[in-house]
């Protein structure tokens, strides 16, 4: 059995099975012993709107989603096991139909990196679009993702996390300064806000399943949907607290953003990845971050690529 231990209240991103060691290695589980979750290879942190460095966000992936009679759409996602990606449901579902999804990982350049196709798209059973709710999906890839120092899973919450007023990092290949395409991964820091800030912009904001983050002049934009919102713990590891869900497509950085909360949906995520609970906690200082407030799904067209879904709430 493979076990990884990380600091207080983090969900260990490692699956264990009764398979032989060679099977574990084949499926990528054994590698997790060496490549632990939430570890960034880059020592430096956030300067708003900065280009990411190789290995800085090794869990970050780009999704190319294809629907019949539509140009491909682009979204973000995060590696949570060697076989599973976490993203927003609105990225992979259109008109009630599941798209064909390809994952690109292992490089900050979206034109490079390794590719793997998705064999299963599983949105939350309570997902709906009007109003947007439970905007989360787990993707199962056809072949296991091989971990390296530039490819690692992000850590997930084990318990409810209080994140309001704390800093969190969002990353993606979305629109930057009005440009249609961004080839290299960028990231920024936001402040998790009280629920009231998002409620004032979005009447359908649900504090149980959503959280709000904002920092004027910066934030996710077109093409960033589905990407992770993560906070850095005192032990140096990143834990994903949100998924980019809603925001103002035409006014990026001028309004609060809405994210799907990850902590309250962990029982469903665990069920979907069939992960037994072998998590251990150790005493360590916890960064307390409050989950309270808001963004929108985006729509942007350029060169026959749609950057996000066709919603604008």
mmCIF file of N, CA and C in Angstrom, residues 213-297:
data_model
loop_
_atom_site.group_PDB
_atom_site.id
_atom_site.type_symbol
_atom_site.label_atom_id
_atom_site.label_comp_id
_atom_site.label_asym_id
_atom_site.label_seq_id
_atom_site.Cartn_x
_atom_site.Cartn_y
_atom_site.Cartn_z
ATOM 1 N N UNK A 213 -13.547 34.939 -5.100
ATOM 2 C CA UNK A 213 -12.198 35.499 -4.985
ATOM 3 C C UNK A 213 -12.072 36.696 -5.913
ATOM 4 N N UNK A 214 -11.249 37.661 -5.503
ATOM 5 C CA UNK A 214 -11.123 38.888 -6.297
ATOM 6 C C UNK A 214 -9.872 39.652 -5.897
ATOM 7 N N UNK A 215 -9.252 40.239 -6.892
ATOM 8 C CA UNK A 215 -8.204 41.223 -6.691
ATOM 9 C C UNK A 215 -8.249 42.133 -7.909
ATOM 10 N N UNK A 216 -8.506 43.406 -7.689
ATOM 11 C CA UNK A 216 -8.757 44.311 -8.809
ATOM 12 C C UNK A 216 -7.590 44.330 -9.795
ATOM 13 N N UNK A 217 -7.950 44.224 -11.073
ATOM 14 C CA UNK A 217 -6.959 44.312 -12.130
ATOM 15 C C UNK A 217 -6.318 43.000 -12.511
ATOM 16 N N UNK A 218 -6.701 41.908 -11.842
ATOM 17 C CA UNK A 218 -6.110 40.620 -12.170
ATOM 18 C C UNK A 218 -7.115 39.517 -11.893
ATOM 19 N N UNK A 219 -6.904 38.354 -12.498
ATOM 20 C CA UNK A 219 -7.810 37.239 -12.276
ATOM 21 C C UNK A 219 -7.966 36.387 -13.516
ATOM 22 N N UNK A 220 -8.730 35.305 -13.415
ATOM 23 C CA UNK A 220 -8.943 34.424 -14.565
ATOM 24 C C UNK A 220 -9.762 35.127 -15.634
ATOM 25 N N UNK A 221 -9.620 34.648 -16.869
ATOM 26 C CA UNK A 221 -10.336 35.271 -17.978
ATOM 27 C C UNK A 221 -10.734 34.185 -18.968
ATOM 28 N N UNK A 222 -11.116 34.590 -20.157
ATOM 29 C CA UNK A 222 -11.534 33.659 -21.191
ATOM 30 C C UNK A 222 -10.483 32.574 -21.412
ATOM 31 N N UNK A 223 -10.900 31.315 -21.360
ATOM 32 C CA UNK A 223 -9.987 30.198 -21.545
ATOM 33 C C UNK A 223 -9.447 29.605 -20.269
ATOM 34 N N UNK A 224 -9.733 30.246 -19.124
ATOM 35 C CA UNK A 224 -9.225 29.753 -17.841
ATOM 36 C C UNK A 224 -10.227 28.866 -17.100
ATOM 37 N N UNK A 225 -11.461 28.766 -17.614
ATOM 38 C CA UNK A 225 -12.479 27.954 -16.951
ATOM 39 C C UNK A 225 -11.965 26.539 -16.682
ATOM 40 N N UNK A 226 -12.355 25.984 -15.536
ATOM 41 C CA UNK A 226 -11.971 24.623 -15.185
ATOM 42 C C UNK A 226 -10.646 24.503 -14.470
ATOM 43 N N UNK A 227 -9.858 25.578 -14.485
ATOM 44 C CA UNK A 227 -8.552 25.540 -13.838
ATOM 45 C C UNK A 227 -8.653 25.591 -12.322
ATOM 46 N N UNK A 228 -7.567 25.258 -11.633
ATOM 47 C CA UNK A 228 -7.587 25.199 -10.171
ATOM 48 C C UNK A 228 -7.330 26.542 -9.497
ATOM 49 N N UNK A 229 -8.008 26.757 -8.387
ATOM 50 C CA UNK A 229 -7.684 27.824 -7.441
ATOM 51 C C UNK A 229 -7.067 27.115 -6.250
ATOM 52 N N UNK A 230 -5.817 27.419 -5.941
ATOM 53 C CA UNK A 230 -5.096 26.673 -4.912
ATOM 54 C C UNK A 230 -4.462 27.610 -3.900
ATOM 55 N N UNK A 231 -4.344 27.134 -2.693
ATOM 56 C CA UNK A 231 -3.679 27.909 -1.651
ATOM 57 C C UNK A 231 -2.461 27.149 -1.155
ATOM 58 N N UNK A 232 -1.446 27.903 -0.769
ATOM 59 C CA UNK A 232 -0.212 27.285 -0.293
ATOM 60 C C UNK A 232 -0.245 27.172 1.218
ATOM 61 N N UNK A 233 -0.034 25.955 1.711
ATOM 62 C CA UNK A 233 -0.051 25.703 3.137
ATOM 63 C C UNK A 233 1.313 26.025 3.743
ATOM 64 N N UNK A 234 1.344 26.057 5.075
ATOM 65 C CA UNK A 234 2.599 26.378 5.756
ATOM 66 C C UNK A 234 3.681 25.333 5.522
ATOM 67 N N UNK A 235 3.270 24.120 5.155
ATOM 68 C CA UNK A 235 4.268 23.085 4.871
ATOM 69 C C UNK A 235 4.795 23.181 3.440
ATOM 70 N N UNK A 236 4.346 24.209 2.694
ATOM 71 C CA UNK A 236 4.858 24.444 1.355
ATOM 72 C C UNK A 236 4.073 23.794 0.243
ATOM 73 N N UNK A 237 3.078 22.987 0.582
ATOM 74 C CA UNK A 237 2.305 22.303 -0.448
ATOM 75 C C UNK A 237 1.063 23.092 -0.832
ATOM 76 N N UNK A 238 0.633 22.873 -2.083
ATOM 77 C CA UNK A 238 -0.574 23.521 -2.575
ATOM 78 C C UNK A 238 -1.764 22.575 -2.469
ATOM 79 N N UNK A 239 -2.868 23.108 -1.985
ATOM 80 C CA UNK A 239 -4.114 22.346 -1.930
ATOM 81 C C UNK A 239 -5.152 23.095 -2.759
ATOM 82 N N UNK A 240 -5.872 22.368 -3.596
ATOM 83 C CA UNK A 240 -6.873 22.998 -4.452
ATOM 84 C C UNK A 240 -8.156 23.229 -3.673
ATOM 85 N N UNK A 241 -8.593 24.488 -3.632
ATOM 86 C CA UNK A 241 -9.814 24.828 -2.902
ATOM 87 C C UNK A 241 -10.964 25.178 -3.836
ATOM 88 N N UNK A 242 -10.669 25.470 -5.110
ATOM 89 C CA UNK A 242 -11.730 25.868 -6.019
ATOM 90 C C UNK A 242 -11.436 25.513 -7.462
ATOM 91 N N UNK A 243 -12.488 25.621 -8.299
ATOM 92 C CA UNK A 243 -12.400 25.396 -9.741
ATOM 93 C C UNK A 243 -12.990 26.619 -10.431
ATOM 94 N N UNK A 244 -12.266 27.197 -11.377
ATOM 95 C CA UNK A 244 -12.759 28.382 -12.078
ATOM 96 C C UNK A 244 -14.097 28.058 -12.739
ATOM 97 N N UNK A 245 -15.133 28.822 -12.379
ATOM 98 C CA UNK A 245 -16.478 28.502 -12.840
ATOM 99 C C UNK A 245 -17.160 29.657 -13.564
ATOM 100 N N UNK A 246 -17.307 30.808 -12.903
ATOM 101 C CA UNK A 246 -18.043 31.929 -13.503
ATOM 102 C C UNK A 246 -17.283 33.237 -13.366
ATOM 103 N N UNK A 247 -17.468 34.116 -14.357
ATOM 104 C CA UNK A 247 -16.847 35.430 -14.300
ATOM 105 C C UNK A 247 -17.288 36.295 -15.452
ATOM 106 N N UNK A 248 -16.914 37.543 -15.422
ATOM 107 C CA UNK A 248 -17.290 38.471 -16.487
ATOM 108 C C UNK A 248 -16.352 38.357 -17.666
ATOM 109 N N UNK A 249 -16.820 37.787 -18.768
ATOM 110 C CA UNK A 249 -15.957 37.549 -19.926
ATOM 111 C C UNK A 249 -15.414 38.840 -20.521
ATOM 112 N N UNK A 250 -16.167 39.917 -20.403
ATOM 113 C CA UNK A 250 -15.752 41.170 -21.033
ATOM 114 C C UNK A 250 -15.051 42.122 -20.072
ATOM 115 N N UNK A 251 -15.018 41.763 -18.796
ATOM 116 C CA UNK A 251 -14.430 42.662 -17.796
ATOM 117 C C UNK A 251 -13.549 41.884 -16.826
ATOM 118 N N UNK A 252 -12.645 41.099 -17.366
ATOM 119 C CA UNK A 252 -11.789 40.275 -16.516
ATOM 120 C C UNK A 252 -10.988 41.159 -15.566
ATOM 121 N N UNK A 253 -10.984 40.800 -14.304
ATOM 122 C CA UNK A 253 -10.230 41.539 -13.309
ATOM 123 C C UNK A 253 -10.969 42.712 -12.709
ATOM 124 N N UNK A 254 -12.194 42.978 -13.194
ATOM 125 C CA UNK A 254 -12.946 44.116 -12.663
ATOM 126 C C UNK A 254 -14.091 43.694 -11.751
ATOM 127 N N UNK A 255 -14.381 42.390 -11.712
ATOM 128 C CA UNK A 255 -15.451 41.869 -10.871
ATOM 129 C C UNK A 255 -14.963 40.624 -10.148
ATOM 130 N N UNK A 256 -15.600 40.275 -9.031
ATOM 131 C CA UNK A 256 -15.217 39.048 -8.330
ATOM 132 C C UNK A 256 -15.511 37.820 -9.178
ATOM 133 N N UNK A 257 -14.789 36.771 -8.919
ATOM 134 C CA UNK A 257 -14.915 35.519 -9.657
ATOM 135 C C UNK A 257 -15.546 34.442 -8.778
ATOM 136 N N UNK A 258 -16.360 33.589 -9.387
ATOM 137 C CA UNK A 258 -16.998 32.485 -8.670
ATOM 138 C C UNK A 258 -16.273 31.184 -8.984
ATOM 139 N N UNK A 259 -16.000 30.415 -7.948
ATOM 140 C CA UNK A 259 -15.324 29.121 -8.071
ATOM 141 C C UNK A 259 -16.184 28.037 -7.436
ATOM 142 N N UNK A 260 -16.149 26.853 -8.008
ATOM 143 C CA UNK A 260 -16.782 25.699 -7.377
ATOM 144 C C UNK A 260 -15.929 25.268 -6.196
ATOM 145 N N UNK A 261 -16.541 25.137 -5.034
ATOM 146 C CA UNK A 261 -15.800 24.677 -3.858
ATOM 147 C C UNK A 261 -15.443 23.203 -4.005
ATOM 148 N N UNK A 262 -14.234 22.863 -3.629
ATOM 149 C CA UNK A 262 -13.775 21.480 -3.715
ATOM 150 C C UNK A 262 -14.025 20.733 -2.411
ATOM 151 N N UNK A 263 -13.829 21.398 -1.276
ATOM 152 C CA UNK A 263 -13.888 20.689 0.011
ATOM 153 C C UNK A 263 -15.225 19.996 0.255
ATOM 154 N N UNK A 264 -16.342 20.686 -0.001
ATOM 155 C CA UNK A 264 -17.654 20.101 0.287
ATOM 156 C C UNK A 264 -18.019 18.989 -0.695
ATOM 157 N N UNK A 265 -17.314 18.917 -1.815
ATOM 158 C CA UNK A 265 -17.614 17.904 -2.826
ATOM 159 C C UNK A 265 -16.621 16.747 -2.812
ATOM 160 N N UNK A 266 -15.750 16.706 -1.802
ATOM 161 C CA UNK A 266 -14.762 15.636 -1.720
ATOM 162 C C UNK A 266 -15.375 14.233 -1.629
ATOM 163 N N UNK A 267 -16.476 14.016 -0.903
ATOM 164 C CA UNK A 267 -17.058 12.663 -0.888
ATOM 165 C C UNK A 267 -17.415 12.171 -2.293
ATOM 166 N N UNK A 268 -17.964 13.057 -3.108
ATOM 167 C CA UNK A 268 -18.296 12.668 -4.483
ATOM 168 C C UNK A 268 -17.031 12.425 -5.300
ATOM 169 N N UNK A 269 -16.030 13.288 -5.147
ATOM 170 C CA UNK A 269 -14.773 13.106 -5.879
ATOM 171 C C UNK A 269 -14.132 11.773 -5.512
ATOM 172 N N UNK A 270 -14.086 11.462 -4.227
ATOM 173 C CA UNK A 270 -13.499 10.201 -3.774
ATOM 174 C C UNK A 270 -14.238 9.012 -4.364
ATOM 175 N N UNK A 271 -15.544 9.119 -4.427
ATOM 176 C CA UNK A 271 -16.344 8.035 -5.003
ATOM 177 C C UNK A 271 -16.020 7.843 -6.480
ATOM 178 N N UNK A 272 -15.844 8.943 -7.193
ATOM 179 C CA UNK A 272 -15.580 8.860 -8.627
ATOM 180 C C UNK A 272 -14.199 8.296 -8.942
ATOM 181 N N UNK A 273 -13.232 8.564 -8.107
ATOM 182 C CA UNK A 273 -11.886 8.045 -8.374
ATOM 183 C C UNK A 273 -11.650 6.720 -7.663
ATOM 184 N N UNK A 274 -12.688 6.218 -6.978
ATOM 185 C CA UNK A 274 -12.596 4.935 -6.272
ATOM 186 C C UNK A 274 -11.393 4.880 -5.359
ATOM 187 N N UNK A 275 -11.175 5.958 -4.631
ATOM 188 C CA UNK A 275 -10.000 6.052 -3.781
ATOM 189 C C UNK A 275 -10.324 5.657 -2.354
ATOM 190 N N UNK A 276 -9.708 4.559 -1.854
ATOM 191 C CA UNK A 276 -9.888 4.244 -0.450
ATOM 192 C C UNK A 276 -9.300 5.346 0.413
ATOM 193 N N UNK A 277 -9.784 5.468 1.617
ATOM 194 C CA UNK A 277 -9.312 6.568 2.462
ATOM 195 C C UNK A 277 -8.104 6.133 3.274
ATOM 196 N N UNK A 278 -6.950 6.270 2.741
ATOM 197 C CA UNK A 278 -5.755 5.983 3.517
ATOM 198 C C UNK A 278 -5.002 7.262 3.759
ATOM 199 N N UNK A 279 -5.602 8.222 4.350
ATOM 200 C CA UNK A 279 -4.953 9.503 4.534
ATOM 201 C C UNK A 279 -4.487 9.617 5.970
ATOM 202 N N UNK A 280 -3.341 10.186 6.166
ATOM 203 C CA UNK A 280 -2.844 10.418 7.502
ATOM 204 C C UNK A 280 -2.607 11.898 7.682
ATOM 205 N N UNK A 281 -2.823 12.353 8.878
ATOM 206 C CA UNK A 281 -2.565 13.747 9.183
ATOM 207 C C UNK A 281 -1.415 13.833 10.173
ATOM 208 N N UNK A 282 -0.646 14.888 10.067
ATOM 209 C CA UNK A 282 0.374 15.144 11.062
ATOM 210 C C UNK A 282 0.159 16.546 11.587
ATOM 211 N N UNK A 283 0.641 16.801 12.768
ATOM 212 C CA UNK A 283 0.463 18.133 13.331
ATOM 213 C C UNK A 283 1.319 19.121 12.580
ATOM 214 N N UNK A 284 0.711 20.198 12.147
ATOM 215 C CA UNK A 284 1.469 21.275 11.539
ATOM 216 C C UNK A 284 0.576 22.490 11.528
ATOM 217 N N UNK A 285 1.178 23.641 11.371
ATOM 218 C CA UNK A 285 0.383 24.856 11.321
ATOM 219 C C UNK A 285 -0.425 24.868 10.042
ATOM 220 N N UNK A 286 -1.648 25.275 10.135
ATOM 221 C CA UNK A 286 -2.528 25.322 8.984
ATOM 222 C C UNK A 286 -2.763 26.767 8.584
ATOM 223 N N UNK A 287 -2.722 27.012 7.284
ATOM 224 C CA UNK A 287 -3.113 28.323 6.808
ATOM 225 C C UNK A 287 -4.630 28.322 6.759
ATOM 226 N N UNK A 288 -5.261 29.166 7.538
ATOM 227 C CA UNK A 288 -6.712 29.202 7.577
ATOM 228 C C UNK A 288 -7.209 30.137 6.495
ATOM 229 N N UNK A 289 -8.042 29.619 5.624
ATOM 230 C CA UNK A 289 -8.524 30.387 4.504
ATOM 231 C C UNK A 289 -10.023 30.261 4.459
ATOM 232 N N UNK A 290 -10.728 31.314 4.365
ATOM 233 C CA UNK A 290 -12.178 31.298 4.414
ATOM 234 C C UNK A 290 -12.773 31.218 3.031
ATOM 235 N N UNK A 291 -13.799 30.337 2.876
ATOM 236 C CA UNK A 291 -14.453 30.221 1.589
ATOM 237 C C UNK A 291 -15.672 31.090 1.589
ATOM 238 N N UNK A 292 -15.681 32.188 1.004
ATOM 239 C CA UNK A 292 -16.908 32.973 0.979
ATOM 240 C C UNK A 292 -17.303 33.609 -0.321
ATOM 241 N N UNK A 293 -16.879 33.812 -1.410
ATOM 242 C CA UNK A 293 -17.579 34.591 -2.477
ATOM 243 C C UNK A 293 -17.267 34.411 -3.956
ATOM 244 N N UNK A 294 -16.867 34.851 -5.437
ATOM 245 C CA UNK A 294 -17.325 34.837 -6.868
ATOM 246 C C UNK A 294 -16.732 34.935 -8.304
ATOM 247 N N UNK A 295 -17.130 34.416 -10.110
ATOM 248 C CA UNK A 295 -16.805 34.606 -11.571
ATOM 249 C C UNK A 295 -17.794 33.947 -12.539
ATOM 250 N N UNK A 296 -17.667 33.935 -13.836
ATOM 251 C CA UNK A 296 -18.587 33.423 -14.859
ATOM 252 C C UNK A 296 -17.917 32.583 -15.927
ATOM 253 N N UNK A 297 -18.663 31.676 -16.552
ATOM 254 C CA UNK A 297 -18.069 30.969 -17.688
ATOM 255 C C UNK A 297 -17.843 31.965 -18.823
#
